[in-house]
PDB file of C-alpha atoms in Angstrom:
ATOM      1  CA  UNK A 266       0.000   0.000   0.000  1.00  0.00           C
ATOM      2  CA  UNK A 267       1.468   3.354  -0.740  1.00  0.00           C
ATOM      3  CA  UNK A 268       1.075   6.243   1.243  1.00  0.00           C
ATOM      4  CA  UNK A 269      -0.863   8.181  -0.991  1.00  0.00           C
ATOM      5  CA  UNK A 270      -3.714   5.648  -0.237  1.00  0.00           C
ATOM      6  CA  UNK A 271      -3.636   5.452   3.468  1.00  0.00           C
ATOM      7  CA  UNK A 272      -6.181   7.766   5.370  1.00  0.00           C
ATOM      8  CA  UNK A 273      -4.406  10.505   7.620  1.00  0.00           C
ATOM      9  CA  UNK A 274      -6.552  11.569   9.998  1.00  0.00           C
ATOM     10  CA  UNK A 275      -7.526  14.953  10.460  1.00  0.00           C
ATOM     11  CA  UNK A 276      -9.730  17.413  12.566  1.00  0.00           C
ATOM     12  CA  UNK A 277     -12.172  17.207   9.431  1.00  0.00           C
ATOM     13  CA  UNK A 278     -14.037  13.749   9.058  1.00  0.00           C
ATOM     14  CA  UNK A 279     -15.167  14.408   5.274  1.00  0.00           C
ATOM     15  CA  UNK A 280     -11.809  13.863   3.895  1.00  0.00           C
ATOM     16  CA  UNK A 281     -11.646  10.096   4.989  1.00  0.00           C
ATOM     17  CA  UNK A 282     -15.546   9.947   3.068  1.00  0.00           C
ATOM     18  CA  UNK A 283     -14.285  12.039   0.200  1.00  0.00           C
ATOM     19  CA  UNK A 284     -11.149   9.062  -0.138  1.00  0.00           C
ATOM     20  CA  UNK A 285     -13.688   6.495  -0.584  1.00  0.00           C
ATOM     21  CA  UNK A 286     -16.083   8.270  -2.419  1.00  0.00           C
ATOM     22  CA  UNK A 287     -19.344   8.318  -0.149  1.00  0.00           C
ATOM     23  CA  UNK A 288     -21.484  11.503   1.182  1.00  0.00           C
ATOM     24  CA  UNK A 289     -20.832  11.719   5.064  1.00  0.00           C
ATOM     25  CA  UNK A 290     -24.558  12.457   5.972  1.00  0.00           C
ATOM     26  CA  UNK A 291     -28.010  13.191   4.936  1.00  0.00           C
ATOM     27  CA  UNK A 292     -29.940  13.027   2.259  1.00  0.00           C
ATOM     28  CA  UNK A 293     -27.138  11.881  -0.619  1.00  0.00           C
ATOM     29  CA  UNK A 294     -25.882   9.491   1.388  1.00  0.00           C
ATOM     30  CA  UNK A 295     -28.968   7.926   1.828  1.00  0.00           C
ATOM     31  CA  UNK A 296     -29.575   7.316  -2.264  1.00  0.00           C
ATOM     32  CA  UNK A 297     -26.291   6.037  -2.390  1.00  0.00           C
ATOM     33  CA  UNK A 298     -26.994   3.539  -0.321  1.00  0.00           C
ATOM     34  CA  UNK A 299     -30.294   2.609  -1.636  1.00  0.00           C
ATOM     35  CA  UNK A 300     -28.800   2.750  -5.424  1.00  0.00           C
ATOM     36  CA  UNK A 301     -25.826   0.749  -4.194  1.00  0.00           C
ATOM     37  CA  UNK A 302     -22.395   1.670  -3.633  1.00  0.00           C
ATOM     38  CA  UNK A 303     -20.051   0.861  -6.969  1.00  0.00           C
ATOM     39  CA  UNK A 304     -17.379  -1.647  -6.853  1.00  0.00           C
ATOM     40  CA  UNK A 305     -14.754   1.023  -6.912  1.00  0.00           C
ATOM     41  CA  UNK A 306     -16.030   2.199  -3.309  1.00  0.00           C
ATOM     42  CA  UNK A 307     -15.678  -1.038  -1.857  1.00  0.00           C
ATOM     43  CA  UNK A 308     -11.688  -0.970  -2.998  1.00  0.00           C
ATOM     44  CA  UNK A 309     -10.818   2.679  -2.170  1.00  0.00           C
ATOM     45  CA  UNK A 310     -12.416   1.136   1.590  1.00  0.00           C
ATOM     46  CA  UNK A 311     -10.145  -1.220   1.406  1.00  0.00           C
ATOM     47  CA  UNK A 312      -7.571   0.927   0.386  1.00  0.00           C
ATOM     48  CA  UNK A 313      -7.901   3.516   2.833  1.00  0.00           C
ATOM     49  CA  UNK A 314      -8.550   1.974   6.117  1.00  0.00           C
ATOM     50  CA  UNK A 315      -5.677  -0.428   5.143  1.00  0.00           C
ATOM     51  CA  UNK A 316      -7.231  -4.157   5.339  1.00  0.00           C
ATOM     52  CA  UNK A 317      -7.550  -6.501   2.917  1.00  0.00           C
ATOM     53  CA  UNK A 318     -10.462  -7.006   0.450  1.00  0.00           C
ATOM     54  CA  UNK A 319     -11.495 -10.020   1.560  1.00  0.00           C
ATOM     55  CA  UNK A 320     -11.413  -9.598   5.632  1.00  0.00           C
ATOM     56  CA  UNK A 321     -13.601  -6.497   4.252  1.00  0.00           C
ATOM     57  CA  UNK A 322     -16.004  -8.696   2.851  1.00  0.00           C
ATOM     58  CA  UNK A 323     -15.833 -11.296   5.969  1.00  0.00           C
ATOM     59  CA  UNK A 324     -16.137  -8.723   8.059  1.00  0.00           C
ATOM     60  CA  UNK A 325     -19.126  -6.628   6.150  1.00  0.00           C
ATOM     61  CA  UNK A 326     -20.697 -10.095   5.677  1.00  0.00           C
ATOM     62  CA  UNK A 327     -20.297 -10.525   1.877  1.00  0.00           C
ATOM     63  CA  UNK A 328     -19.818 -14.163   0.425  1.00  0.00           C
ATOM     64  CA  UNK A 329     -16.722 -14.305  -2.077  1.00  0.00           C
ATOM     65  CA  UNK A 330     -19.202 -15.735  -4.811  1.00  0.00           C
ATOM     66  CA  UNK A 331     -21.272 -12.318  -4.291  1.00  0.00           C
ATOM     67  CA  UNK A 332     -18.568 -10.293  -4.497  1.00  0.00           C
ATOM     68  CA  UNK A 333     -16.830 -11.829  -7.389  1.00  0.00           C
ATOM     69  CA  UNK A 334     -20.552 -11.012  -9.068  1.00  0.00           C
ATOM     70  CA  UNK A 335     -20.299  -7.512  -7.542  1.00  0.00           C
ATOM     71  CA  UNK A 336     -17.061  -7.134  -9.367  1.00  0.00           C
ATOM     72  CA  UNK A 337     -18.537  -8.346 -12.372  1.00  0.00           C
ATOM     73  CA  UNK A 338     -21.121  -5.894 -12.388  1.00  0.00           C
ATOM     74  CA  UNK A 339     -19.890  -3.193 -10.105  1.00  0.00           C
ATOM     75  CA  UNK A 340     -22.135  -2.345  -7.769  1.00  0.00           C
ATOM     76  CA  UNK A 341     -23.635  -3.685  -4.387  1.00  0.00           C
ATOM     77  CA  UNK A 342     -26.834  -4.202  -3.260  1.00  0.00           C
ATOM     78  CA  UNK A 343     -28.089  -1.303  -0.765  1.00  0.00           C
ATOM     79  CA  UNK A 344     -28.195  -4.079   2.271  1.00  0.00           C
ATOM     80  CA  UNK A 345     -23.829  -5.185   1.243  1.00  0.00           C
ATOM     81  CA  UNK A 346     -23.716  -1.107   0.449  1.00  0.00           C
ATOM     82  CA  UNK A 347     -25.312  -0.506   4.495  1.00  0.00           C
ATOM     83  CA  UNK A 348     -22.980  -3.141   5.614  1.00  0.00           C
ATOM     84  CA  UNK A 349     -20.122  -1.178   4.038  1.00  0.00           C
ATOM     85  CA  UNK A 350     -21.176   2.237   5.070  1.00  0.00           C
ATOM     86  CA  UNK A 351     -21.466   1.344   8.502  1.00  0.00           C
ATOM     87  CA  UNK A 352     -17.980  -0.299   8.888  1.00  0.00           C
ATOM     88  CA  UNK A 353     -16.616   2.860   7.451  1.00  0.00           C
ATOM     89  CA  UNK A 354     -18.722   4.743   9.965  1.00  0.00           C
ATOM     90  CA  UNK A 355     -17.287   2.750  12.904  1.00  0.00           C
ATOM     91  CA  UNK A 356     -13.491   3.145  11.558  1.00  0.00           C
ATOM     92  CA  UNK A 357     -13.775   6.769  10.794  1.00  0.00           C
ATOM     93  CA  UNK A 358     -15.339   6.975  14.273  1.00  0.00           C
ATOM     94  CA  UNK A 359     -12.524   5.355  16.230  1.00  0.00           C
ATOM     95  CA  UNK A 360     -10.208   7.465  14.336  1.00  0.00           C
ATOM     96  CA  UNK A 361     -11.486  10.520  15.669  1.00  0.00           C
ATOM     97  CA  UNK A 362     -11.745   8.919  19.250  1.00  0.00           C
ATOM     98  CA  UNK A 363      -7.970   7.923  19.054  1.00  0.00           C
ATOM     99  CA  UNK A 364      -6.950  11.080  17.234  1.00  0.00           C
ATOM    100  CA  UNK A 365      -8.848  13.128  20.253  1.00  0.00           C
ATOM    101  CA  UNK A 366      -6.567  11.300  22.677  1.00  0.00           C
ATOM    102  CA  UNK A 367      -3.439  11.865  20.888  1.00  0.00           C
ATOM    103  CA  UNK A 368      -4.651  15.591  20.642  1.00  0.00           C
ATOM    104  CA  UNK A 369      -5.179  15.487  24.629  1.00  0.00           C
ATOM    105  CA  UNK A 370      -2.471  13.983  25.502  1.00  0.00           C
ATOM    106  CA  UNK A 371      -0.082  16.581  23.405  1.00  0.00           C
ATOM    107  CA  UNK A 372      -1.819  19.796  24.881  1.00  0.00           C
ATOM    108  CA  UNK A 373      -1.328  17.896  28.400  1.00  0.00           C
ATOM    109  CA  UNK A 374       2.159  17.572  27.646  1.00  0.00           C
ATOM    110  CA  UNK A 375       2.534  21.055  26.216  1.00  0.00           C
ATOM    111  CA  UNK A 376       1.164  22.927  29.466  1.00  0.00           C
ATOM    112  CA  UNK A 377       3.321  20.599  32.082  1.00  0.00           C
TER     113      UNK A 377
END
């Protein structure tokens, strides 16, 4: 993986959902979901948050046979696109949790 690829975590949370191509909130996000995510989403995931494709799909609860169709047809249902979403959700989330503590603990250091 190069580093262009990798998410670096920032103050901002849309960058990580601008990487993989996916509205953050509201109303857009919720027709891409129902329309499906493409293919291409599913690998800049992948990409970004640094695991393999296919502990992705274990993980998001997509058979290999489904996603070797999704592949062939690029795009996901809106149930494997939910799935997706929400394990980017959780990532991005503990992202921001960790990065909060690493912010803490550097102003903490800073005023001792």
């Amino acid at each position: 993986m190069t580093a262009s690829t990798k998410f670096v975590p920032s103050r901002s949370t849309a960058g990580f959902w601008s990487q993989i191509g996916v509205p953050p909130r509201g109303r857009k996000l919720h027709e891409a979901i129902e329309a499906g995510f493409d293919y291409a989403t599913y690998q800049k995931l992948a990409n970004v948050t640094g695991i393999e494709k296919k502990e992705l799909a274990r993980i998001t609860n997509i058979k290999s046979a489904t996603l070797s169709r999704r592949a062939k047809d690029g795009k996901f249902s809106s149930e494997e696109s939910d799935r997706l979403y929400r394990y980017a959700e959780v990532y991005n989330a503990s992202l921001r949790l960790f990065e909060d503590d690493k912010l803490k603990r550097s102003m903490d250091a800073q005023s001792s």
